[in-house]
N, CA, C and O atoms as a MOPAC input file, in Angstrom:
PM7 MOZYME 1SCF
protein

 N     85.82500 1   144.50700 1   114.53100 1
 C     85.46100 1   145.37900 1   115.61700 1
 C     87.11400 1   145.80100 1   115.70500 1
 O     88.06500 1   145.03000 1   115.83600 1
 N     87.12800 1   147.26100 1   115.59000 1
 C     88.40100 1   148.10800 1   115.65200 1
 C     88.32900 1   148.70900 1   117.11100 1
 O     87.26800 1   149.00300 1   117.66200 1
 N     89.45100 1   148.84300 1   117.61300 1
 C     89.85600 1   149.55400 1   118.73400 1
 C     89.15700 1   151.02400 1   118.71600 1
 O     88.52000 1   151.49600 1   119.65700 1
 N     89.34800 1   151.52100 1   117.73200 1
 C     89.38600 1   153.04900 1   117.23900 1
 C     87.64300 1   153.28400 1   117.10600 1
 O     87.16000 1   154.37800 1   116.81500 1
 N     86.88300 1   152.13800 1   117.35500 1
 C     85.44300 1   152.21100 1   117.18700 1
 C     85.01800 1   152.65000 1   118.67300 1
 O     83.84300 1   153.00900 1   118.74400 1
 N     85.68500 1   152.68700 1   119.77400 1
 C     85.50700 1   152.87100 1   121.25300 1
 C     86.08400 1   154.07100 1   121.97100 1
 O     87.30400 1   154.23300 1   121.95000 1
 N     85.43800 1   154.77000 1   122.49000 1
 C     86.35500 1   155.88600 1   123.33100 1
 C     86.86600 1   155.23800 1   124.61200 1
 O     87.75800 1   155.82300 1   125.22600 1
 N     86.30500 1   153.89400 1   125.15200 1
 C     87.16200 1   153.24800 1   125.99000 1
 C     86.80900 1   151.82400 1   125.93500 1
 O     85.74200 1   151.36500 1   125.52700 1
 N     87.87500 1   151.13800 1   126.41300 1
 C     87.60600 1   149.65800 1   126.91200 1
 C     87.96900 1   149.27900 1   128.29700 1
 O     89.03100 1   149.48300 1   128.88700 1
 N     86.68500 1   148.57600 1   128.78600 1
 C     86.40100 1   147.92600 1   129.85400 1
 C     86.97600 1   146.51300 1   130.30800 1
 O     85.98300 1   145.79000 1   130.23800 1
 N     87.94200 1   145.80200 1   130.69400 1
 C     88.72800 1   144.67600 1   130.58400 1
 C     88.09900 1   144.07200 1   131.60900 1
 O     88.64100 1   144.36400 1   132.67500 1
 N     87.07600 1   143.27200 1   131.73600 1
 C     86.55600 1   142.31000 1   132.93200 1
 C     85.15100 1   143.12300 1   133.44300 1
 O     85.12000 1   144.33000 1   133.68300 1
 N     83.94100 1   142.15100 1   133.56300 1
 C     82.64200 1   142.51500 1   133.94600 1
 C     82.48400 1   142.37100 1   135.65800 1
 O     81.35500 1   142.34400 1   136.14800 1
 N     83.59200 1   142.29000 1   136.43700 1
 C     83.52200 1   141.86900 1   137.66600 1
 C     83.08800 1   143.37400 1   138.46600 1
 O     82.95200 1   144.43900 1   137.86300 1
 N     82.92900 1   143.20900 1   139.77600 1
 C     82.67900 1   144.64800 1   140.42400 1
 C     83.32100 1   145.65900 1   140.00000 1
 O     82.70100 1   146.61200 1   139.52800 1
 N     84.53600 1   145.65600 1   140.07300 1
 C     85.44300 1   146.59100 1   139.52800 1
 C     84.91800 1   147.25000 1   138.04300 1
 O     84.60200 1   148.42000 1   137.82700 1
 N     84.93000 1   146.28500 1   137.24600 1
 C     84.81300 1   146.73500 1   135.81800 1
 C     83.50000 1   147.08400 1   135.70400 1
 O     83.20200 1   147.95400 1   134.88600 1
 N     82.48200 1   146.45600 1   136.51800 1
 C     81.22700 1   147.21100 1   136.42100 1
 C     81.11500 1   148.93300 1   136.83100 1
 O     80.36400 1   149.78200 1   136.35100 1
 N     82.05600 1   149.05200 1   137.78800 1
 C     81.95100 1   150.29200 1   138.60800 1
 C     82.70700 1   151.05400 1   137.54000 1
 O     82.23000 1   152.15700 1   137.27400 1
 N     83.78800 1   150.68700 1   136.87700 1
 C     84.34000 1   151.52300 1   135.81300 1
 C     83.79500 1   151.76800 1   134.57100 1
 O     84.30500 1   152.56900 1   133.78700 1
 N     82.75800 1   151.11400 1   134.32500 1
 C     81.64300 1   150.98700 1   133.34700 1
 C     80.63900 1   152.06200 1   133.89200 1
 O     80.25000 1   152.97100 1   133.15900 1
 N     80.41400 1   151.99400 1   134.60600 1
 C     79.24000 1   153.30000 1   135.37000 1
 C     79.90500 1   154.27000 1   135.17400 1
 O     79.44000 1   154.99900 1   134.29800 1
 N     81.17900 1   154.73100 1   135.80300 1
 C     81.83600 1   155.88100 1   135.98500 1
 C     82.19900 1   156.56700 1   134.54200 1
 O     82.38000 1   157.76300 1   134.31500 1
 N     82.24600 1   155.61700 1   133.76300 1
 C     82.59200 1   156.33600 1   132.36500 1
 C     81.23700 1   156.66700 1   131.59200 1
 O     81.29400 1   157.41000 1   130.61100 1
 N     80.09300 1   156.16500 1   131.98500 1
 C     78.71200 1   156.53200 1   131.68100 1
 C     78.60700 1   158.04500 1   132.34600 1
 O     78.47000 1   159.16000 1   131.84300 1
 N     78.70900 1   157.66300 1   133.44900 1
 C     78.00700 1   159.37300 1   133.99000 1
 C     79.05200 1   160.27800 1   133.79200 1
 O     78.67000 1   161.40200 1   134.11800 1
 N     80.59600 1   160.26700 1   133.26500 1
 C     80.75900 1   161.05400 1   132.45600 1
 C     80.27600 1   161.02900 1   131.10800 1
 O     81.03600 1   161.35500 1   130.19700 1
 N     79.56100 1   160.81700 1   130.96900 1
 C     78.85200 1   161.11900 1   129.29000 1
 C     79.51500 1   160.43200 1   128.50200 1
 O     79.38500 1   160.83000 1   127.34400 1
 N     80.64300 1   158.95600 1   128.69800 1
 C     80.89500 1   158.47300 1   127.88300 1
 C     80.37500 1   157.49700 1   127.44100 1
 O     80.26100 1   156.57400 1   128.24700 1
 N     79.84300 1   157.26100 1   126.02100 1
 C     78.51500 1   155.94600 1   125.96200 1
 C     79.22300 1   155.06700 1   124.79800 1
 O     78.57100 1   154.09200 1   124.42500 1
 N     80.43300 1   155.28300 1   124.20000 1
 C     81.09500 1   154.30200 1   123.29800 1
 C     82.00700 1   153.87600 1   123.78300 1
 O     83.12900 1   154.38300 1   123.78200 1
 N     81.52300 1   152.41900 1   124.50000 1
 C     82.22000 1   151.81400 1   125.43300 1
 C     82.24500 1   150.05300 1   125.17500 1
 O     81.19700 1   149.41000 1   125.11300 1
 N     83.31100 1   149.56100 1   125.06900 1
 C     83.34700 1   147.95200 1   124.79500 1
 C     84.10800 1   147.41300 1   126.30900 1
 O     85.19100 1   147.72700 1   126.80200 1
 N     83.04300 1   146.48400 1   126.77700 1
 C     83.07500 1   145.87500 1   128.00700 1
 C     83.82900 1   144.15000 1   127.45800 1
 O     83.16000 1   143.41600 1   126.73000 1
 N     85.12500 1   143.76700 1   127.89900 1
 C     85.26600 1   142.60200 1   127.45800 1
 C     85.25800 1   141.40800 1   128.78700 1
 O     85.93200 1   141.52900 1   129.81000 1
 N     84.63300 1   140.63200 1   128.58000 1
 C     84.75200 1   139.21600 1   129.88500 1
 C     84.96600 1   137.91700 1   129.65700 1
 O     84.07200 1   137.34700 1   129.03200 1
 N     85.87900 1   137.29400 1   129.97900 1
 C     85.96300 1   136.10200 1   129.72100 1
 C     85.19900 1   135.01000 1   129.96700 1
 O     85.32300 1   133.96300 1   129.33200 1
 N     84.23800 1   135.21300 1   131.04400 1
 C     83.22300 1   134.33300 1   131.20900 1
 C     81.93300 1   134.59700 1   130.40300 1
 O     81.96500 1   135.49500 1   129.56100 1
 N     80.73200 1   133.84700 1   130.60200 1
 C     79.94100 1   133.84600 1   129.96800 1
 C     78.83700 1   134.49700 1   130.71700 1
 O     77.66700 1   134.30600 1   130.38600 1
 N     79.18900 1   135.31300 1   131.78600 1
 C     78.35200 1   136.13100 1   132.67100 1
 C     78.87600 1   137.15800 1   133.24400 1
 O     80.08900 1   137.33000 1   133.11700 1
 N     78.17400 1   137.98000 1   133.92600 1
 C     78.90900 1   139.17000 1   134.63600 1
 C     78.87300 1   138.80100 1   136.18100 1
 O     78.17500 1   137.90200 1   136.65100 1
 N     79.72500 1   139.62300 1   136.90100 1
 C     79.88500 1   139.69800 1   138.12200 1
 C     81.44600 1   139.16200 1   138.81000 1
 O     81.76200 1   139.45500 1   139.96300 1
 N     82.09400 1   138.56000 1   138.13500 1
 C     83.35500 1   138.38100 1   138.45500 1
 C     83.20600 1   137.16800 1   139.34400 1
 O     82.51100 1   136.22300 1   138.97000 1
 N     83.79200 1   137.16000 1   140.43400 1
 C     84.05200 1   136.31300 1   141.59200 1
 C     82.51700 1   136.30600 1   142.45900 1
 O     82.24700 1   135.44300 1   143.29500 1
 N     81.67300 1   137.33700 1   142.11400 1
 C     80.46600 1   137.34600 1   142.66500 1
 C     79.80900 1   136.43300 1   141.99700 1
 O     79.59500 1   136.68300 1   140.81000 1
 N     79.29600 1   135.09400 1   142.58200 1
 C     78.93300 1   134.17300 1   141.38100 1
 C     77.63600 1   133.61500 1   141.73700 1
 O     78.03300 1   132.80000 1   142.56900 1
 N     76.57000 1   133.48800 1   141.71300 1
 C     75.48400 1   132.84000 1   142.12200 1
 C     75.16100 1   131.78500 1   140.95000 1
 O     75.19400 1   132.07500 1   139.75400 1
 N     74.92200 1   130.83500 1   141.34200 1
 C     74.86300 1   129.40800 1   140.46900 1
 C     73.47200 1   128.92900 1   140.72000 1
 O     73.34000 1   128.45200 1   141.84700 1
 N     72.31600 1   128.92500 1   139.92200 1
 C     70.83800 1   128.39400 1   140.10600 1
 C     70.90400 1   126.77000 1   140.46100 1
 O     71.84200 1   125.97900 1   140.35900 1
 N     69.77800 1   126.62100 1   140.83700 1
 C     69.71400 1   124.80600 1   141.18900 1
 C     69.51100 1   124.44000 1   139.52400 1
 O     70.00300 1   123.40700 1   139.07100 1
 N     68.84800 1   125.25300 1   138.78600 1
 C     68.65500 1   124.64200 1   137.31100 1
 C     69.43400 1   124.85700 1   136.36600 1
 O     69.10600 1   124.55100 1   135.22000 1
 N     70.74500 1   125.48400 1   136.67500 1
 C     71.52300 1   125.51200 1   135.71400 1
 C     72.12200 1   126.98800 1   135.74400 1
 O     73.28700 1   127.17300 1   136.09700 1
 N     71.26800 1   128.05200 1   135.35400 1
 C     72.09900 1   129.55000 1   135.19200 1
 C     72.78000 1   130.18000 1   136.13600 1
 O     72.53100 1   130.20700 1   137.34100 1
 N     73.69300 1   130.71400 1   135.52900 1
 C     74.96200 1   131.80100 1   136.47400 1
 C     74.27400 1   133.00900 1   136.51000 1
 O     73.65200 1   133.50000 1   135.56800 1
 N     74.41700 1   133.50800 1   137.71300 1
 C     73.92700 1   135.23000 1   137.85800 1
 C     72.95700 1   135.74800 1   136.81300 1
 O     73.12600 1   136.61100 1   135.95100 1
 N     71.75600 1   134.90500 1   137.14600 1
 C     70.46400 1   135.06600 1   136.62000 1
 C     69.44500 1   135.62300 1   137.72200 1
 O     69.01400 1   134.91300 1   138.63100 1
 N     69.12000 1   136.90200 1   137.55600 1
 C     68.27600 1   137.52300 1   138.75400 1
 C     66.91800 1   137.32200 1   138.16600 1
 O     65.94100 1   137.66100 1   138.83400 1
 N     66.76300 1   136.79700 1   136.96500 1
 C     65.04900 1   136.72400 1   136.64100 1
 C     64.60200 1   135.35200 1   137.40300 1
 O     63.42200 1   135.04100 1   137.55800 1
 N     65.51200 1   134.71400 1   137.77700 1
 C     65.11400 1   132.87300 1   138.14300 1
 C     65.10200 1   133.37500 1   139.79800 1
 O     64.04200 1   133.06400 1   140.34100 1
 N     65.93700 1   133.98700 1   140.57500 1
 C     66.13000 1   134.02800 1   141.81000 1
 C     64.65200 1   134.58500 1   142.48700 1
 O     64.05500 1   135.57300 1   142.05800 1
 N     64.20800 1   133.77100 1   143.59200 1
 C     62.82600 1   133.41600 1   143.83900 1
 C     62.08600 1   132.55000 1   143.60400 1
 O     61.44500 1   132.06600 1   144.53800 1
 N     61.90100 1   132.00200 1   142.12700 1
 C     61.07000 1   131.15500 1   141.97400 1
 C     61.20900 1   130.00200 1   142.98300 1
 O     62.15300 1   129.75100 1   143.73200 1
 N     60.12700 1   129.41200 1   142.83300 1
 C     59.91500 1   128.19000 1   144.10700 1
 C     60.78200 1   127.27900 1   143.79300 1
 O     61.35500 1   126.80400 1   144.77300 1
 N     61.14900 1   126.78100 1   142.58800 1
 C     61.98500 1   125.53900 1   142.30200 1
 C     63.28600 1   125.35900 1   141.91800 1
 O     63.89700 1   124.33900 1   141.60000 1
 N     63.70200 1   126.80100 1   142.01600 1
 C     65.37300 1   127.63300 1   142.03900 1
 C     65.74700 1   128.26800 1   143.25100 1
 O     65.18900 1   129.17300 1   143.87100 1
 N     66.87300 1   127.58500 1   143.50100 1
 C     67.74000 1   127.91500 1   144.53600 1
 C     68.88800 1   128.23500 1   144.33900 1
 O     69.74500 1   127.36500 1   144.18500 1
 N     69.23600 1   129.77900 1   144.28900 1
 C     70.50300 1   130.07600 1   144.06300 1
 C     71.60600 1   129.97300 1   145.16300 1
 O     71.40600 1   130.29000 1   146.33500 1
 N     72.90300 1   129.45400 1   144.62800 1
 C     74.02600 1   129.16900 1   145.88500 1
 C     75.32900 1   130.28100 1   145.49200 1
 O     75.87900 1   130.48800 1   144.41000 1
 N     75.47400 1   130.66400 1   146.35000 1
 C     76.31300 1   131.87400 1   146.44700 1
 C     77.80600 1   131.01800 1   146.13000 1
 O     77.96100 1   130.12300 1   146.96100 1
 N     78.89400 1   131.09800 1   145.14400 1
 C     79.81300 1   130.39500 1   145.32600 1
 C     81.16400 1   131.14500 1   145.04500 1
 O     82.03200 1   130.38300 1   144.61900 1
 N     81.44700 1   132.10400 1   145.14400 1
 C     82.06600 1   133.02300 1   145.04800 1
 C     82.75500 1   134.05700 1   145.76900 1
 O     83.95900 1   134.30900 1   145.74500 1
 N     81.73700 1   134.68600 1   146.48300 1
 C     82.42600 1   135.92800 1   147.51600 1
 C     83.38700 1   135.54500 1   148.43200 1
 O     83.87900 1   136.56400 1   148.91800 1
 N     83.89600 1   134.50600 1   148.90500 1
 C     84.50700 1   134.39700 1   149.89300 1
 C     86.13300 1   134.89400 1   149.45700 1
 O     87.07100 1   135.01300 1   150.24500 1
 N     86.15900 1   135.14800 1   147.92700 1
 C     87.18300 1   135.29800 1   147.61000 1
 C     87.78100 1   137.09100 1   147.43200 1
 O     88.86800 1   137.54700 1   147.07600 1
 N     86.49800 1   137.74300 1   147.86500 1
 C     86.18800 1   139.12600 1   147.89100 1
 C     86.92800 1   139.80300 1   149.45500 1
 O     87.60900 1   140.82800 1   149.44300 1
 N     86.71100 1   139.21600 1   150.39300 1
 C     87.13800 1   139.52200 1   151.47500 1
 C     88.08000 1   138.53100 1   152.24500 1
 O     87.53700 1   137.79400 1   153.06800 1
 N     89.47700 1   138.43500 1   152.05700 1
 C     90.20100 1   137.58800 1   152.62000 1
 C     90.94200 1   138.21800 1   153.85300 1
 O     91.35000 1   139.38000 1   153.83100 1
 N     91.09300 1   137.36200 1   154.95400 1
 C     91.73000 1   137.95300 1   156.43900 1
 C     92.94500 1   137.28800 1   156.42100 1
 O     92.94200 1   136.06000 1   156.49700 1
 N     94.17100 1   138.01700 1   156.31600 1
 C     95.44300 1   137.67400 1   156.60900 1
 C     95.99200 1   137.87400 1   157.78200 1
 O     97.19700 1   137.93200 1   158.02800 1
 N     94.96600 1   137.99800 1   158.62700 1
 C     96.00100 1   138.29500 1   159.94100 1
 C     95.04100 1   137.77800 1   161.35700 1
 O     95.51600 1   137.86600 1   162.48900 1

């Protein structure tokens, strides 16, 4: 992959990265590379399903699967 193959590169597939991606797409830019260090999208907003998958909406609501939120507390810290 050459960096010249893309009009834009988004670093991270958390909420900010996904919003940047949507903004680029809405602006008519479609040649975009999204780089993510983890094996899932969502960044700190992370749901782990009881049967193993992370951030897998296809499994949410299954009777044998219970998603657990494990990351959103990092999004809104109260310092005062």
